[in-house]
Tab-separated table of C-alpha atoms in Angstrom:
chain	number	residue	atom	x	y	z
A	707	UNK	CA	16.082	78.881	-3.340
A	708	UNK	CA	19.656	80.052	-3.388
A	709	UNK	CA	22.911	78.187	-3.693
A	710	UNK	CA	24.392	77.270	-0.368
A	711	UNK	CA	28.129	76.948	0.172
A	712	UNK	CA	28.369	74.069	2.580
A	713	UNK	CA	31.534	73.881	4.684
A	714	UNK	CA	33.567	70.772	3.844
A	715	UNK	CA	34.005	69.889	7.502
A	716	UNK	CA	30.877	68.449	9.103
A	717	UNK	CA	29.954	68.918	12.742
A	718	UNK	CA	31.930	66.417	14.825
A	719	UNK	CA	28.848	64.871	16.363
A	720	UNK	CA	27.673	63.728	12.910
A	721	UNK	CA	30.953	61.855	12.396
A	722	UNK	CA	30.549	60.188	15.770
A	723	UNK	CA	26.981	59.060	15.069
A	724	UNK	CA	27.860	57.847	11.531
A	725	UNK	CA	30.322	55.450	13.178
A	726	UNK	CA	27.741	54.224	15.748
A	727	UNK	CA	25.808	51.165	14.551
A	728	UNK	CA	21.981	51.473	14.830
A	729	UNK	CA	22.174	55.156	15.777
A	730	UNK	CA	18.961	57.100	15.133
A	731	UNK	CA	18.304	60.844	14.958
A	732	UNK	CA	16.616	60.900	18.384
A	733	UNK	CA	19.893	59.712	19.938
A	734	UNK	CA	21.278	63.246	19.394
A	735	UNK	CA	21.513	65.283	22.567
A	736	UNK	CA	20.707	68.948	22.903
A	737	UNK	CA	24.376	69.991	22.523
A	738	UNK	CA	24.716	67.797	19.381
A	739	UNK	CA	21.765	69.573	17.762
A	740	UNK	CA	23.174	72.928	18.815
A	741	UNK	CA	26.474	72.041	17.108
A	742	UNK	CA	24.652	71.122	13.887
A	743	UNK	CA	22.546	74.258	14.047
A	744	UNK	CA	25.652	76.454	14.401
A	745	UNK	CA	27.012	75.040	11.150
A	746	UNK	CA	23.651	75.319	9.396
A	747	UNK	CA	23.113	78.926	10.509
A	748	UNK	CA	26.624	79.837	9.329
A	749	UNK	CA	25.924	78.259	5.940
A	750	UNK	CA	22.364	79.625	5.523
A	751	UNK	CA	22.779	82.933	7.322
A	752	UNK	CA	19.611	82.348	9.392
A	753	UNK	CA	17.391	81.820	6.321
A	754	UNK	CA	15.187	78.813	5.500
A	755	UNK	CA	16.876	76.726	2.784
A	756	UNK	CA	13.612	76.704	0.799
A	757	UNK	CA	11.663	79.967	1.176
A	758	UNK	CA	14.354	82.270	2.585
A	759	UNK	CA	12.243	83.409	5.598
A	760	UNK	CA	14.266	84.124	8.745
A	761	UNK	CA	14.662	81.096	11.016
A	762	UNK	CA	15.775	80.859	14.604
A	763	UNK	CA	17.113	77.505	15.819
A	764	UNK	CA	15.983	78.387	19.373
A	765	UNK	CA	12.324	78.663	18.460
A	766	UNK	CA	9.665	76.280	17.202
A	767	UNK	CA	9.529	77.995	13.817
A	768	UNK	CA	12.403	75.936	12.477
A	769	UNK	CA	13.888	72.437	12.363
A	770	UNK	CA	16.828	70.499	10.958
A	771	UNK	CA	15.591	69.221	7.640
A	772	UNK	CA	16.706	65.959	6.033
A	773	UNK	CA	16.380	66.492	2.300
A	774	UNK	CA	16.338	62.750	1.807
A	775	UNK	CA	13.861	61.573	4.449
A	776	UNK	CA	15.266	59.539	7.332
A	777	UNK	CA	12.538	56.910	7.009
A	778	UNK	CA	13.309	56.281	3.364
A	779	UNK	CA	17.106	56.813	3.471
A	780	UNK	CA	18.342	55.831	6.947
A	781	UNK	CA	21.984	55.823	5.813
A	782	UNK	CA	21.705	59.562	5.103
A	783	UNK	CA	20.400	60.393	8.610
A	784	UNK	CA	23.783	61.749	9.771
A	785	UNK	CA	25.078	62.804	6.353
A	786	UNK	CA	26.134	66.477	6.548
A	787	UNK	CA	25.253	66.999	2.872
A	788	UNK	CA	21.660	65.918	3.598
A	789	UNK	CA	20.951	68.463	6.360
A	790	UNK	CA	19.464	71.937	6.052
A	791	UNK	CA	17.640	74.432	8.193
A	792	UNK	CA	13.931	74.776	7.302
A	793	UNK	CA	11.040	76.844	8.553
A	794	UNK	CA	8.041	75.028	10.060
A	795	UNK	CA	5.504	76.269	7.506
A	796	UNK	CA	3.124	73.365	6.758
A	797	UNK	CA	2.221	74.807	3.335
A	798	UNK	CA	5.778	75.083	2.029
A	799	UNK	CA	9.337	73.981	2.610
A	800	UNK	CA	10.501	70.874	4.442
A	801	UNK	CA	7.232	69.808	6.041
A	802	UNK	CA	5.371	70.307	2.766
A	803	UNK	CA	8.031	68.386	0.831
A	804	UNK	CA	7.784	65.408	3.167
A	805	UNK	CA	3.980	65.387	3.039
A	806	UNK	CA	3.918	65.704	-0.770
A	807	UNK	CA	6.652	63.031	-1.137
A	808	UNK	CA	4.344	60.470	0.509
A	809	UNK	CA	1.534	61.342	-1.895
A	810	UNK	CA	3.887	61.246	-4.857
A	811	UNK	CA	5.332	57.864	-3.975
A	812	UNK	CA	1.831	56.391	-3.355
A	813	UNK	CA	0.795	57.562	-6.792
A	814	UNK	CA	3.865	55.956	-8.410
A	815	UNK	CA	3.306	52.661	-6.588
A	816	UNK	CA	-0.390	52.637	-7.487
A	817	UNK	CA	0.403	53.261	-11.157
A	818	UNK	CA	2.957	50.413	-11.124
A	819	UNK	CA	0.540	48.008	-9.502
A	820	UNK	CA	-2.307	48.749	-11.887
A	821	UNK	CA	-0.199	48.838	-15.089
A	822	UNK	CA	0.272	45.473	-16.760
A	823	UNK	CA	3.546	44.709	-18.504
A	824	UNK	CA	1.720	44.446	-21.849
A	825	UNK	CA	0.352	47.979	-21.571
A	826	UNK	CA	3.804	49.331	-20.765
A	827	UNK	CA	5.309	47.921	-23.960
A	828	UNK	CA	2.380	48.842	-26.178
A	829	UNK	CA	2.288	52.543	-25.260
């Protein structure tokens, strides 16, 4: 992973949707996504934010990644600082992160449920 220099000015459609109560990602239109992709491509120079493979916003090999998942962090859905371009590789990158995050959270919750307070303080 390399450091990305994110432009301070976010795509205008993100500002509009942040001000819209109950807006969800699927409310974005094709031209809104194109505007976001233009800014992402400029920032990432057509490389995946994770593995650095070439990505093309016009193909199915890439998607707009939410580093903090929309389901878990709905207030970050339209946050410019939360958006990246990712390849669609199921074994790495954004898709892999999301899949592993679910497993990781389930493990944490299971450990909390099956750990008694007494065992926490005696360890």
